[in-house]
Short mmCIF file of C-alpha atoms in Angstrom, two decimals:
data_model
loop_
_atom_site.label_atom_id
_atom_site.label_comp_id
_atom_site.label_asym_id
_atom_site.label_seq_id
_atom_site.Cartn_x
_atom_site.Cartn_y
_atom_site.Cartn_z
CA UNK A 1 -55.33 3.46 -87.25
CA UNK A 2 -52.11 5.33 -88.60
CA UNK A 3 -49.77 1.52 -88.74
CA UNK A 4 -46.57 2.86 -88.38
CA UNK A 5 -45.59 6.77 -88.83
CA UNK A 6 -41.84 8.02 -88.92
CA UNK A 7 -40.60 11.10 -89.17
CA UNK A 8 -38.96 12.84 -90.92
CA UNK A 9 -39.84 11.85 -94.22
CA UNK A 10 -36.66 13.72 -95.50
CA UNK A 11 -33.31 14.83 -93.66
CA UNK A 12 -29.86 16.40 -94.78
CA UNK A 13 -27.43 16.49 -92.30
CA UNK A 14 -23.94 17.71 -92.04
CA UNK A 15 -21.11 14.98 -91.16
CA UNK A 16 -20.46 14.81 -87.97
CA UNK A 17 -23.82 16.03 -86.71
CA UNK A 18 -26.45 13.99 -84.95
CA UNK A 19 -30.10 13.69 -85.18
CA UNK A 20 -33.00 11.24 -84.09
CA UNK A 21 -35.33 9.70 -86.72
CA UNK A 22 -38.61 9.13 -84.68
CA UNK A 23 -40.69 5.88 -85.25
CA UNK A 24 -44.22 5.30 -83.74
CA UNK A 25 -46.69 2.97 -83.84
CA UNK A 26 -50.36 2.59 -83.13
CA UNK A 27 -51.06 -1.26 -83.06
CA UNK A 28 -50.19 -2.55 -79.61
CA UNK A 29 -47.45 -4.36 -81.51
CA UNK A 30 -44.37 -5.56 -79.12
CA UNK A 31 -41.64 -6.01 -81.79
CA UNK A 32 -40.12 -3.31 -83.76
CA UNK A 33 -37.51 -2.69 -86.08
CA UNK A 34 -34.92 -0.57 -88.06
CA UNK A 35 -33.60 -1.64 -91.39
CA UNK A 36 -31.83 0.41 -93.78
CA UNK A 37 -32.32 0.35 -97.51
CA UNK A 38 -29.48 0.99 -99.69
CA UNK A 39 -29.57 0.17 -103.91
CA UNK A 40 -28.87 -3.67 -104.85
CA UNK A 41 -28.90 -4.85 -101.24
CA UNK A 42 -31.73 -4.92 -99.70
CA UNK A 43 -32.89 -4.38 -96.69
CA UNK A 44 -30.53 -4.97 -93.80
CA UNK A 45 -31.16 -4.69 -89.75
CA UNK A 46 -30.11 -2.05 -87.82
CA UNK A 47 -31.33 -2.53 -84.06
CA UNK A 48 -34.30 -3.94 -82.98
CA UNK A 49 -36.95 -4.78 -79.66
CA UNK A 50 -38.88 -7.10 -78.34
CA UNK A 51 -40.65 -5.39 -75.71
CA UNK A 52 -40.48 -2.32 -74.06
CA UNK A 53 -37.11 -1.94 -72.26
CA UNK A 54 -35.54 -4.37 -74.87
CA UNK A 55 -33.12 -3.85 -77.17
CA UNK A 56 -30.67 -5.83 -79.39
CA UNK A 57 -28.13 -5.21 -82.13
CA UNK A 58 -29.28 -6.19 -85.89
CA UNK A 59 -26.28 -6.69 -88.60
CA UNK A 60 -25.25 -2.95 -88.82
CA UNK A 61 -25.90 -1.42 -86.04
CA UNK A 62 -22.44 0.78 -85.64
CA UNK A 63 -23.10 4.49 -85.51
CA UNK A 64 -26.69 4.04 -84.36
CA UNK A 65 -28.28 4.17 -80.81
CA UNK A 66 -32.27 2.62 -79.62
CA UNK A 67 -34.14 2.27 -77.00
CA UNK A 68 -37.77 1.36 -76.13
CA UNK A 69 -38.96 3.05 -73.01
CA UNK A 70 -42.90 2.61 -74.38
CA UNK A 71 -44.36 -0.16 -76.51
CA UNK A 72 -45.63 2.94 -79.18
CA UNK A 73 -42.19 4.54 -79.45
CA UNK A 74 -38.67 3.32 -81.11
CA UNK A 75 -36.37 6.12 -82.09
CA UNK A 76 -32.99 5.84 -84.08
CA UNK A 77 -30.68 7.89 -83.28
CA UNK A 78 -27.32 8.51 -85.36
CA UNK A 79 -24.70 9.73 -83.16
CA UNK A 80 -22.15 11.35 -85.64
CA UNK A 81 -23.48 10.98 -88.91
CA UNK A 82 -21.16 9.95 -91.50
CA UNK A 83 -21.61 10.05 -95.54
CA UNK A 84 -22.20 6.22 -95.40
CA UNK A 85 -25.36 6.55 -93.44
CA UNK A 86 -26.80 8.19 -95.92
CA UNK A 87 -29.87 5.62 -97.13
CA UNK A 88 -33.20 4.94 -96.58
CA UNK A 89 -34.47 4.34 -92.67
CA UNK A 90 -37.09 1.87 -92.32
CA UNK A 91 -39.31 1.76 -89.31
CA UNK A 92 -41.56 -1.72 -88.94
CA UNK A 93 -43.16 -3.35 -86.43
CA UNK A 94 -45.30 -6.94 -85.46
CA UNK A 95 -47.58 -8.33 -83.00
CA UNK A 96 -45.59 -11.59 -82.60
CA UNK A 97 -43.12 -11.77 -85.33
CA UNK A 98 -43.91 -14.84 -86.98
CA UNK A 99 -46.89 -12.81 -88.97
CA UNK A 100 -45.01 -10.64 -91.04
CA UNK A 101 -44.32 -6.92 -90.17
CA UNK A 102 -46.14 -3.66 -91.05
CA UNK A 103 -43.61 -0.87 -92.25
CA UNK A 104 -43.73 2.52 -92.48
CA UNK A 105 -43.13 4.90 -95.27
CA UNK A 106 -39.73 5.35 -94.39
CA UNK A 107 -37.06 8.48 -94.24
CA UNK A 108 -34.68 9.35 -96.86
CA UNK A 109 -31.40 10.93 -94.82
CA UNK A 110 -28.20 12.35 -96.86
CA UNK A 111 -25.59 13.16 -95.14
CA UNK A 112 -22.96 15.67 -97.01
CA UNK B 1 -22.25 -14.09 -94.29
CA UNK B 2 -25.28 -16.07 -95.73
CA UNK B 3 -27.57 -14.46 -98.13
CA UNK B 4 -31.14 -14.34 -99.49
CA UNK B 5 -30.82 -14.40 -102.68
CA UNK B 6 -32.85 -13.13 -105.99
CA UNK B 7 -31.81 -12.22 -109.01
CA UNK B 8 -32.36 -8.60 -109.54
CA UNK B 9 -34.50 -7.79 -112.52
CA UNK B 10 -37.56 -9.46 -114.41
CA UNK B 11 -39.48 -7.67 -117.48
CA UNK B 12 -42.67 -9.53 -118.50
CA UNK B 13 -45.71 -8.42 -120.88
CA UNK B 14 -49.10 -7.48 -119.39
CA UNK B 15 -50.93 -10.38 -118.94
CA UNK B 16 -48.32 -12.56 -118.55
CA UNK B 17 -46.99 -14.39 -115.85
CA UNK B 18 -44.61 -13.35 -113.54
CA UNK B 19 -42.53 -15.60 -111.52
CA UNK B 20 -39.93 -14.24 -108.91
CA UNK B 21 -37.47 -16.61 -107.38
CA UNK B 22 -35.75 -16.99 -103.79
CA UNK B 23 -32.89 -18.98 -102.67
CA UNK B 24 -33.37 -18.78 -98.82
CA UNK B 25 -30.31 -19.61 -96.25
CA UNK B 26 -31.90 -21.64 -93.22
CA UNK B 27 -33.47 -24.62 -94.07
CA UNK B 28 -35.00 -24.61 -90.06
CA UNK B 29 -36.77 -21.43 -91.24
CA UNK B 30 -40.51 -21.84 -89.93
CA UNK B 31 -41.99 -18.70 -92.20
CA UNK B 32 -41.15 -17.17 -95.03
CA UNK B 33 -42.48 -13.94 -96.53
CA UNK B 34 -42.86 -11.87 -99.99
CA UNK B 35 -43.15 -8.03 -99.48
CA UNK B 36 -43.82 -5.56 -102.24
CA UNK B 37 -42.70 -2.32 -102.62
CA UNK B 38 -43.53 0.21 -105.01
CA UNK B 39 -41.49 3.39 -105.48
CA UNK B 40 -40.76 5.84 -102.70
CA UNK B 41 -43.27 3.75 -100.25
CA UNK B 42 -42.55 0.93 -97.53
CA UNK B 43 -42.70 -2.24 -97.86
CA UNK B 44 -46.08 -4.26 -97.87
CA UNK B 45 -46.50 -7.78 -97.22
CA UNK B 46 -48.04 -9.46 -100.05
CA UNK B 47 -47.81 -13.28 -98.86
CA UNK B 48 -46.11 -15.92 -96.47
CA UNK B 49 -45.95 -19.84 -96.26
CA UNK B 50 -45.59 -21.80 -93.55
CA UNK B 51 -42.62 -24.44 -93.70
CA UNK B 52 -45.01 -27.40 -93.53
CA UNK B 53 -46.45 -26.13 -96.74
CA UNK B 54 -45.65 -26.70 -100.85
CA UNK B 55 -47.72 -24.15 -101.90
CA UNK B 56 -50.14 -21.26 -101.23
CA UNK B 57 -52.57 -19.78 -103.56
CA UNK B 58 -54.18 -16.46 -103.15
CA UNK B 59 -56.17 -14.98 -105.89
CA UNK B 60 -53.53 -14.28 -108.62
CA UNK B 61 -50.38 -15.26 -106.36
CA UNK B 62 -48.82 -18.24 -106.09
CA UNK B 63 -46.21 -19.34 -103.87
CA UNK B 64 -44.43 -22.40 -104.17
CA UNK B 65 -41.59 -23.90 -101.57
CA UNK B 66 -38.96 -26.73 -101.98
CA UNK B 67 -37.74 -27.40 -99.08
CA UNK B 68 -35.36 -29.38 -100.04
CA UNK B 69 -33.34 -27.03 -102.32
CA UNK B 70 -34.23 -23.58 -100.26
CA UNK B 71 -36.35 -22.10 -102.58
CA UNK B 72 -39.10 -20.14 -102.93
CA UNK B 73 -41.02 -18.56 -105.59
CA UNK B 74 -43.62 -16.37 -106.47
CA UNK B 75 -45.98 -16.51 -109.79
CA UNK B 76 -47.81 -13.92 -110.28
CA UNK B 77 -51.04 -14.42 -112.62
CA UNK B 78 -52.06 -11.99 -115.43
CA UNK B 79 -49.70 -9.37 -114.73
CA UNK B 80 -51.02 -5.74 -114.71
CA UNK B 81 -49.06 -2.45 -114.88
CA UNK B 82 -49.86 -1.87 -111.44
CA UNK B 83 -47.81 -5.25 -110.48
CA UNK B 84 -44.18 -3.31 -111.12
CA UNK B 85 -42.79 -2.89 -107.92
CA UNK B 86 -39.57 -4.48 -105.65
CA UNK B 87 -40.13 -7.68 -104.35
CA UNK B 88 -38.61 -8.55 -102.02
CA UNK B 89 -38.19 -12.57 -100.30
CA UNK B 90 -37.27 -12.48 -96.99
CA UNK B 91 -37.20 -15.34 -93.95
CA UNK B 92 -36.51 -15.19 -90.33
CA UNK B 93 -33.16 -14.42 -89.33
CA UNK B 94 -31.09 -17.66 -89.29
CA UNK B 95 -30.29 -18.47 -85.69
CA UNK B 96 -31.89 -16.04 -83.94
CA UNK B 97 -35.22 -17.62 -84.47
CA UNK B 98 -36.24 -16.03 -80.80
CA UNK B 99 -35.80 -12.80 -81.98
CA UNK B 100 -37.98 -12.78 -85.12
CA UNK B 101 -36.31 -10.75 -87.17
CA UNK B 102 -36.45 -10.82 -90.74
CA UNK B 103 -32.90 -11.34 -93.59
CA UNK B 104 -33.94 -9.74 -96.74
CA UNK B 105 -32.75 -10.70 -100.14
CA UNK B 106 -31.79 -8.06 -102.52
CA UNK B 107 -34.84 -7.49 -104.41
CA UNK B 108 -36.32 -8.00 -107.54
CA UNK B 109 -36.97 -5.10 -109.97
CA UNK B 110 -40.49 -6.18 -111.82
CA UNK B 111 -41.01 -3.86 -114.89
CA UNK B 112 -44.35 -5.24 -116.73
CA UNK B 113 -44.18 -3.73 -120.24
CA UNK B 114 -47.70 -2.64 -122.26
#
Protein backbone atom coordinates (compact mmCIF):
# COMPACT_ATOMS: atom_id res chain seq x y z
CA UNK A 1 0.00 0.00 0.00
CA UNK A 2 1.33 3.66 -0.74
CA UNK A 3 -0.67 5.29 2.92
CA UNK A 4 -1.07 8.58 1.87
CA UNK A 5 0.81 10.29 -1.30
CA UNK A 6 0.66 14.17 -2.01
CA UNK A 7 1.94 15.96 -4.50
CA UNK A 8 3.89 18.11 -5.09
CA UNK A 9 6.54 17.54 -2.79
CA UNK A 10 7.82 21.16 -3.57
CA UNK A 11 6.00 24.35 -5.07
CA UNK A 12 6.95 28.15 -5.63
CA UNK A 13 4.31 30.18 -6.62
CA UNK A 14 3.88 33.77 -7.48
CA UNK A 15 1.36 35.91 -5.20
CA UNK A 16 -1.66 36.06 -6.45
CA UNK A 17 -1.54 32.82 -8.42
CA UNK A 18 -3.44 29.65 -7.66
CA UNK A 19 -2.60 26.08 -7.63
CA UNK A 20 -4.02 22.67 -6.23
CA UNK A 21 -1.90 20.50 -3.88
CA UNK A 22 -3.26 16.91 -4.62
CA UNK A 23 -3.73 14.40 -1.67
CA UNK A 24 -4.58 10.64 -2.18
CA UNK A 25 -4.98 7.84 -0.31
CA UNK A 26 -5.02 4.10 -0.65
CA UNK A 27 -6.59 2.73 2.67
CA UNK A 28 -10.37 2.85 2.32
CA UNK A 29 -10.04 5.48 5.04
CA UNK A 30 -13.29 7.93 5.30
CA UNK A 31 -11.71 10.89 7.17
CA UNK A 32 -9.12 13.12 5.82
CA UNK A 33 -7.35 16.10 6.58
CA UNK A 34 -5.23 19.28 5.85
CA UNK A 35 -3.04 20.85 8.44
CA UNK A 36 -0.42 23.28 7.88
CA UNK A 37 2.94 23.31 9.59
CA UNK A 38 4.54 26.50 10.28
CA UNK A 39 7.91 26.87 12.93
CA UNK A 40 6.94 27.01 16.82
CA UNK A 41 3.26 26.26 16.22
CA UNK A 42 2.46 23.27 15.31
CA UNK A 43 0.29 21.81 13.35
CA UNK A 44 -2.99 23.59 12.78
CA UNK A 45 -6.29 22.46 10.62
CA UNK A 46 -7.07 23.67 7.50
CA UNK A 47 -10.33 21.86 6.09
CA UNK A 48 -11.28 18.57 6.58
CA UNK A 49 -14.01 15.37 5.55
CA UNK A 50 -15.76 12.89 6.82
CA UNK A 51 -16.98 11.09 3.94
CA UNK A 52 -17.14 11.57 0.49
CA UNK A 53 -19.24 14.66 -0.35
CA UNK A 54 -18.33 16.14 3.13
CA UNK A 55 -16.58 18.91 3.95
CA UNK A 56 -16.00 21.27 6.95
CA UNK A 57 -13.83 24.23 7.88
CA UNK A 58 -10.72 23.48 10.36
CA UNK A 59 -9.18 26.69 12.32
CA UNK A 60 -7.58 28.38 9.21
CA UNK A 61 -9.23 27.63 6.52
CA UNK A 62 -9.35 31.33 4.72
CA UNK A 63 -7.72 31.33 1.31
CA UNK A 64 -8.19 27.59 0.85
CA UNK A 65 -10.93 25.55 -1.03
CA UNK A 66 -11.81 21.22 -0.58
CA UNK A 67 -13.88 18.97 -1.63
CA UNK A 68 -14.29 15.15 -1.56
CA UNK A 69 -16.06 13.85 -4.60
CA UNK A 70 -14.24 10.13 -3.95
CA UNK A 71 -13.26 8.52 -0.66
CA UNK A 72 -9.31 8.21 -2.32
CA UNK A 73 -9.09 11.88 -3.28
CA UNK A 74 -8.88 15.33 -1.11
CA UNK A 75 -7.29 18.20 -2.93
CA UNK A 76 -6.36 21.72 -1.45
CA UNK A 77 -6.65 24.22 -3.42
CA UNK A 78 -5.26 27.90 -2.71
CA UNK A 79 -7.20 30.36 -4.54
CA UNK A 80 -4.85 33.48 -4.61
CA UNK A 81 -1.86 32.58 -2.92
CA UNK A 82 -0.51 35.03 -0.60
CA UNK A 83 3.18 35.17 1.11
CA UNK A 84 1.53 33.91 4.38
CA UNK A 85 0.60 30.61 2.90
CA UNK A 86 3.78 29.85 2.44
CA UNK A 87 4.37 26.58 4.99
CA UNK A 88 4.27 23.14 5.02
CA UNK A 89 0.84 21.24 3.65
CA UNK A 90 0.01 18.20 5.43
CA UNK A 91 -2.23 15.60 3.95
CA UNK A 92 -3.59 12.74 6.64
CA UNK A 93 -6.16 10.53 6.79
CA UNK A 94 -8.12 7.67 9.33
CA UNK A 95 -10.41 4.86 9.22
CA UNK A 96 -12.58 6.17 12.12
CA UNK A 97 -10.77 8.93 13.75
CA UNK A 98 -10.48 7.86 17.14
CA UNK A 99 -7.25 5.59 15.98
CA UNK A 100 -4.87 8.10 15.18
CA UNK A 101 -4.18 9.30 11.55
CA UNK A 102 -1.63 8.23 8.90
CA UNK A 103 0.11 11.36 7.22
CA UNK A 104 1.80 11.87 4.31
CA UNK A 105 5.15 13.28 3.53
CA UNK A 106 3.87 16.54 3.05
CA UNK A 107 4.54 19.67 0.46
CA UNK A 108 6.73 22.51 1.11
CA UNK A 109 4.94 25.69 -0.91
CA UNK A 110 6.68 29.35 -0.94
CA UNK A 111 4.99 31.80 -2.19
CA UNK A 112 7.17 35.06 -3.31
CA UNK B 1 -8.19 30.12 21.84
CA UNK B 2 -7.16 27.03 23.97
CA UNK B 3 -3.89 25.42 23.42
CA UNK B 4 -1.91 22.16 23.60
CA UNK B 5 0.80 22.91 25.14
CA UNK B 6 4.68 21.63 25.34
CA UNK B 7 7.51 23.23 26.01
CA UNK B 8 9.65 23.41 23.00
CA UNK B 9 13.06 21.89 23.43
CA UNK B 10 14.62 18.88 25.50
CA UNK B 11 18.49 17.76 25.13
CA UNK B 12 19.25 14.47 26.95
CA UNK B 13 22.44 12.04 26.76
CA UNK B 14 22.23 8.70 24.93
CA UNK B 15 20.97 6.34 27.12
CA UNK B 16 19.14 8.45 29.12
CA UNK B 17 15.71 9.04 29.63
CA UNK B 18 13.64 11.20 27.88
CA UNK B 19 10.47 12.55 29.14
CA UNK B 20 8.23 14.95 26.99
CA UNK B 21 5.35 16.71 28.62
CA UNK B 22 1.68 17.81 27.48
CA UNK B 23 -0.75 20.08 28.99
CA UNK B 24 -3.95 19.11 27.02
CA UNK B 25 -7.20 21.57 26.86
CA UNK B 26 -10.40 19.24 27.13
CA UNK B 27 -10.62 17.31 30.01
CA UNK B 28 -13.82 15.25 28.03
CA UNK B 29 -11.05 14.26 25.58
CA UNK B 30 -11.61 10.35 25.00
CA UNK B 31 -7.95 9.79 23.12
CA UNK B 32 -4.99 11.27 23.14
CA UNK B 33 -2.00 10.76 20.84
CA UNK B 34 2.01 11.25 20.55
CA UNK B 35 3.28 11.57 16.89
CA UNK B 36 6.91 11.75 15.90
CA UNK B 37 8.40 13.46 13.32
CA UNK B 38 11.77 13.44 12.09
CA UNK B 39 13.13 16.05 9.68
CA UNK B 40 11.60 16.80 6.31
CA UNK B 41 9.06 13.64 6.81
CA UNK B 42 5.31 13.46 8.13
CA UNK B 43 4.26 12.79 11.07
CA UNK B 44 4.09 9.15 12.55
CA UNK B 45 2.09 8.03 15.33
CA UNK B 46 4.17 6.63 17.96
CA UNK B 47 1.44 6.01 20.82
CA UNK B 48 -2.15 6.87 22.22
CA UNK B 49 -4.06 6.31 25.62
CA UNK B 50 -7.36 5.93 26.14
CA UNK B 51 -8.98 8.37 28.83
CA UNK B 52 -9.91 5.50 31.15
CA UNK B 53 -6.25 4.78 31.34
CA UNK B 54 -3.05 6.04 33.80
CA UNK B 55 -0.60 4.62 31.83
CA UNK B 56 0.55 2.68 28.75
CA UNK B 57 3.74 0.90 28.27
CA UNK B 58 5.15 -0.14 24.99
CA UNK B 59 8.60 -1.43 24.75
CA UNK B 60 10.76 1.66 25.62
CA UNK B 61 7.70 4.23 25.75
CA UNK B 62 5.85 5.19 28.41
CA UNK B 63 2.89 7.22 28.62
CA UNK B 64 1.47 8.46 31.63
CA UNK B 65 -2.04 10.59 32.04
CA UNK B 66 -3.45 12.71 34.97
CA UNK B 67 -6.54 13.37 34.35
CA UNK B 68 -7.04 15.48 36.76
CA UNK B 69 -4.43 18.18 35.92
CA UNK B 70 -4.57 17.63 31.84
CA UNK B 71 -1.46 16.16 31.40
CA UNK B 72 0.25 13.87 29.56
CA UNK B 73 3.66 12.66 29.20
CA UNK B 74 5.92 10.64 27.42
CA UNK B 75 9.26 8.79 28.84
CA UNK B 76 11.18 7.53 26.60
CA UNK B 77 13.69 4.62 27.81
CA UNK B 78 17.42 4.45 26.84
CA UNK B 79 17.45 7.12 24.42
CA UNK B 80 19.27 6.47 21.08
CA UNK B 81 20.43 8.98 18.43
CA UNK B 82 17.83 7.81 16.27
CA UNK B 83 15.10 9.08 19.01
CA UNK B 84 15.75 13.05 17.93
CA UNK B 85 12.84 14.03 16.23
CA UNK B 86 9.50 16.56 16.90
CA UNK B 87 7.09 15.26 19.09
CA UNK B 88 4.35 16.27 18.93
CA UNK B 89 1.02 15.72 21.75
CA UNK B 90 -2.04 16.16 20.24
CA UNK B 91 -5.95 15.29 21.39
CA UNK B 92 -9.21 15.47 19.68
CA UNK B 93 -10.45 18.73 18.85
CA UNK B 94 -12.30 20.17 21.89
CA UNK B 95 -15.98 20.30 21.04
CA UNK B 96 -16.15 18.92 17.94
CA UNK B 97 -15.67 15.48 19.28
CA UNK B 98 -18.00 14.24 16.10
CA UNK B 99 -15.66 15.40 13.82
CA UNK B 100 -12.45 13.73 15.02
CA UNK B 101 -10.11 16.00 14.32
CA UNK B 102 -6.98 16.36 16.01
CA UNK B 103 -5.43 20.14 18.09
CA UNK B 104 -1.76 19.85 18.02
CA UNK B 105 0.57 21.32 20.53
CA UNK B 106 3.60 23.06 19.36
CA UNK B 107 6.13 20.46 19.44
CA UNK B 108 8.96 19.37 21.19
CA UNK B 109 12.48 19.59 19.67
CA UNK B 110 14.37 16.24 21.14
CA UNK B 111 18.17 16.58 20.44
CA UNK B 112 19.89 13.34 22.18
CA UNK B 113 23.58 14.27 22.46
CA UNK B 114 26.56 11.32 22.09
Amino acid sequence: NAGVTQTPKFQVLKTGQSMTLQCAQDMNHEYMSWYRQDPGMGLRLIHYSVGAGITDQGEVPNGYNVSRSTTEDFPLRLLSAAPSQTSVYFCASSKQGNGGYTFGSGTRLTVV
Amino acid sequence: GEDVEQSLFLSVREGDSSVINCTYTDSSSTYLYWYKQEPGAGLQLLTYIFSNMDMKQDQRLTVLLNKKDKHLSLRIADTQTGDSAIYFCAEILPGRSSARQLTFGSGTQLTVLP
